[in-house]
Amino acid sequence: MTDHVHDLRSVREATDRLLTAVAKLDNAALAEESHLPGWSRGHILAHLARNADALVNVFEGRPMYESASARDADIARDAGRPLEEHLTDLRDSAARFLATTEPAQDWSRTVELRNGVTDLAANVPFRRWVEVELHHVDLNIGYELHDLPDEFTDREIAFLADRWSGRPEVPPVTLRAMPGEVWHTGGTEGTPVVLEGPKDELLGWLAGRDLRGAHLAVVAGDGLPELPPL
């Protein structure tokens, strides 16, 4: 069962790591390309701040974003700001998100996210943790998939494996990590695939962060499957 108190503590710790790392950059570095095609580091930081505010909306019963176009426009507007403005916005938006989680509330209630997706309120802190950790990697500033906390990697692999389960465009896939950890994903059509490798590489494939799967071994099937966009 999800422990939202634990996950909120993890969000704080991940946010602190992110802020410490970003504070070492400069304005020129923020304009450079990230690991995400078409996004600078500034785009990622702007997205993280606006995502925190969007999750405040979720907790307070409002639409997560006004619209997809408004979400994109906010990121584009904020991407080119100087470092100090980004840092202030990241700190303040993170504080607003955490403050919204502090009052007593029904953590078992269902809330609505983007595109009609629903989830339990208790799972929202983990979703924020995912945003902070994976986008820290996406910044391309030295924090890599293998640097992610072990607990996070295990949980995100399980979460994404479940996300791709039952998808007809994804063949049945068995994921194997040493020592003996196994996950299953994909649908029921097509040639079954078995992938083996380090957990960080399995996570990278599931999350679309390493489509090459450089250290994944395809031990059965027709090669590394292509997953739909997240």
XYZ file of C-alpha atoms in Angstrom:
230
model
C 0.000 0.000 0.000
C 1.257 3.481 -0.862
C 2.716 5.453 2.034
C 2.125 9.058 1.034
C 4.023 10.385 4.069
C 7.117 8.460 3.012
C 6.708 9.595 -0.589
C 6.360 13.236 0.421
C 9.609 12.953 2.358
C 11.210 11.472 -0.760
C 9.868 14.393 -2.829
C 11.529 16.839 -0.431
C 14.847 14.997 -0.614
C 14.753 14.734 -4.414
C 13.846 18.422 -4.720
C 16.775 19.377 -2.485
C 19.140 17.315 -4.658
C 17.772 18.996 -7.761
C 18.064 22.513 -6.354
C 21.636 21.907 -5.188
C 22.629 20.637 -8.631
C 20.871 23.397 -10.570
C 22.398 26.120 -8.382
C 25.821 25.148 -9.793
C 24.749 26.065 -13.340
C 24.742 29.446 -15.025
C 22.426 31.216 -17.454
C 24.276 29.922 -20.496
C 23.985 26.321 -19.287
C 20.222 26.682 -18.914
C 19.913 27.522 -22.600
C 21.754 24.370 -23.661
C 20.014 21.225 -24.854
C 18.729 18.682 -22.377
C 18.269 14.975 -22.996
C 14.700 15.703 -24.121
C 14.506 16.550 -27.845
C 13.496 20.160 -28.439
C 13.796 21.172 -24.789
C 16.563 23.196 -23.185
C 17.406 22.768 -19.523
C 15.298 25.867 -18.929
C 12.273 24.140 -20.455
C 12.649 21.256 -18.007
C 12.945 23.550 -14.990
C 9.931 25.552 -16.097
C 7.953 22.332 -16.542
C 8.891 21.104 -13.063
C 7.708 24.326 -11.451
C 4.430 24.387 -13.362
C 3.870 20.683 -12.657
C 4.073 21.400 -8.926
C 1.390 24.080 -9.302
C -0.672 21.740 -11.472
C -0.658 19.134 -8.697
C -1.853 21.807 -6.272
C -4.807 22.208 -8.630
C -5.389 18.457 -8.487
C -5.479 18.416 -4.700
C -7.811 21.413 -4.627
C -10.278 19.931 -7.122
C -9.452 22.074 -10.156
C -8.341 20.878 -13.597
C -4.653 19.993 -13.527
C -3.961 22.359 -16.443
C -6.244 24.921 -18.061
C -5.529 23.203 -21.389
C -2.716 21.416 -23.181
C -1.911 24.556 -25.146
C -1.826 26.675 -21.989
C 0.529 24.165 -20.359
C 2.892 24.322 -23.327
C 2.694 28.119 -23.488
C 3.594 28.457 -19.799
C 6.669 26.266 -20.262
C 7.776 28.181 -23.353
C 7.227 31.501 -21.548
C 9.295 30.546 -18.513
C 12.074 28.540 -20.158
C 14.369 31.482 -20.914
C 14.446 33.019 -17.446
C 17.736 33.632 -15.599
C 18.994 31.009 -13.159
C 17.942 32.852 -10.008
C 14.364 33.164 -11.243
C 14.250 29.466 -12.029
C 15.611 28.573 -8.599
C 13.124 30.819 -6.815
C 10.231 29.419 -8.834
C 11.330 25.824 -8.206
C 11.589 26.428 -4.455
C 8.323 28.356 -4.184
C 6.263 25.982 -6.324
C 7.655 22.967 -4.454
C 6.715 24.643 -1.168
C 3.180 25.311 -2.431
C 2.793 21.658 -3.422
C 4.012 20.388 -0.060
C 1.850 22.895 1.827
C -1.232 21.611 -0.003
C -0.516 18.103 1.293
C -0.238 19.136 4.942
C -3.900 19.648 5.982
C -5.909 16.598 7.012
C -7.659 15.131 3.985
C -9.045 11.925 2.515
C -6.030 10.311 0.907
C -8.189 7.445 -0.388
C -10.262 9.741 -2.618
C -9.970 9.672 -6.395
C -8.488 12.720 -8.104
C -8.269 13.633 -11.794
C -4.974 14.273 -13.546
C -4.241 15.116 -17.200
C -6.223 13.743 -20.122
C -8.904 12.197 -17.931
C -6.465 9.981 -16.011
C -7.586 9.318 -12.441
C -5.699 8.033 -9.421
C -5.883 7.920 -5.647
C -4.767 11.070 -3.882
C -2.268 8.936 -1.949
C -0.443 8.150 -5.206
C 0.070 11.772 -6.248
C 3.211 12.287 -4.112
C 4.882 9.370 -5.896
C 3.921 10.891 -9.240
C 5.617 14.135 -8.192
C 8.670 12.172 -7.060
C 8.811 10.637 -10.540
C 8.706 14.073 -12.157
C 11.552 15.413 -10.034
C 13.835 12.369 -10.340
C 13.447 11.615 -14.048
C 13.625 15.249 -15.109
C 16.754 15.673 -12.972
C 18.250 12.966 -15.196
C 16.856 14.689 -18.289
C 18.762 17.883 -17.454
C 21.995 16.212 -18.613
C 24.083 17.664 -15.788
C 25.657 14.503 -14.416
C 22.745 12.877 -12.587
C 22.127 9.612 -14.412
C 19.682 6.719 -14.269
C 22.117 4.678 -12.190
C 22.186 7.502 -9.600
C 18.464 7.168 -8.852
C 17.557 5.734 -5.423
C 17.105 1.957 -5.541
C 13.605 2.133 -4.078
C 12.567 4.659 -6.692
C 13.928 2.551 -9.544
C 12.113 -0.571 -8.332
C 8.802 1.228 -7.922
C 8.993 3.106 -11.200
C 9.799 -0.071 -13.116
C 6.730 -1.710 -11.569
C 4.589 1.367 -12.279
C 5.625 1.624 -15.926
C 5.403 -2.128 -16.498
C 1.807 -1.901 -15.317
C 1.217 1.146 -17.526
C 2.218 -0.749 -20.673
C 0.383 -3.933 -19.680
C -2.517 -4.836 -21.922
C -1.427 -2.473 -24.685
C -2.024 -4.263 -28.016
C 0.749 -2.337 -29.772
C 3.327 -3.693 -27.284
C 4.226 -7.400 -27.480
C 4.360 -9.502 -24.315
C 7.620 -8.531 -22.598
C 9.359 -10.150 -19.640
C 11.918 -7.938 -17.901
C 14.656 -9.641 -15.901
C 17.131 -7.951 -13.597
C 19.723 -9.644 -11.433
C 19.349 -11.250 -8.988
C 16.144 -12.873 -10.163
C 13.787 -9.874 -10.214
C 11.123 -10.182 -12.899
C 8.404 -7.889 -14.272
C 5.916 -8.430 -17.080
C 4.411 -5.872 -19.439
C 2.844 -5.513 -22.875
C -0.219 -7.117 -24.405
C -0.976 -10.607 -25.635
C -0.265 -10.216 -29.352
C 3.031 -10.654 -31.152
C 6.182 -12.602 -30.420
C 7.064 -12.648 -26.706
C 10.246 -10.791 -25.818
C 12.565 -11.343 -22.863
C 14.890 -8.501 -21.856
C 17.698 -8.830 -19.334
C 19.920 -6.144 -17.909
C 20.611 -3.702 -15.089
C 17.542 -2.170 -13.484
C 18.525 1.354 -14.489
C 18.625 0.256 -18.147
C 15.251 -1.482 -17.819
C 13.824 1.706 -16.346
C 15.401 3.769 -19.123
C 13.709 1.636 -21.757
C 10.318 1.705 -20.034
C 10.494 5.474 -19.523
C 11.758 6.234 -23.035
C 15.033 7.559 -21.648
C 17.322 5.078 -23.387
C 15.739 3.695 -26.522
C 18.991 2.057 -27.556
C 18.992 -0.232 -24.519
C 22.784 -0.303 -24.705
C 23.173 -2.811 -21.884
C 19.962 -4.770 -22.364
C 20.172 -8.284 -23.735
C 17.286 -9.510 -25.874
C 17.407 -13.180 -24.883
C 14.154 -14.072 -26.674
C 12.023 -12.395 -29.322
C 12.537 -10.164 -32.335
C 14.541 -7.337 -30.799
C 13.950 -4.404 -28.503
C 10.283 -3.361 -28.848
C 9.345 0.268 -29.438
C 7.088 1.697 -26.758
C 4.465 4.431 -27.317
C 5.272 7.906 -25.979
C 4.573 8.432 -22.293
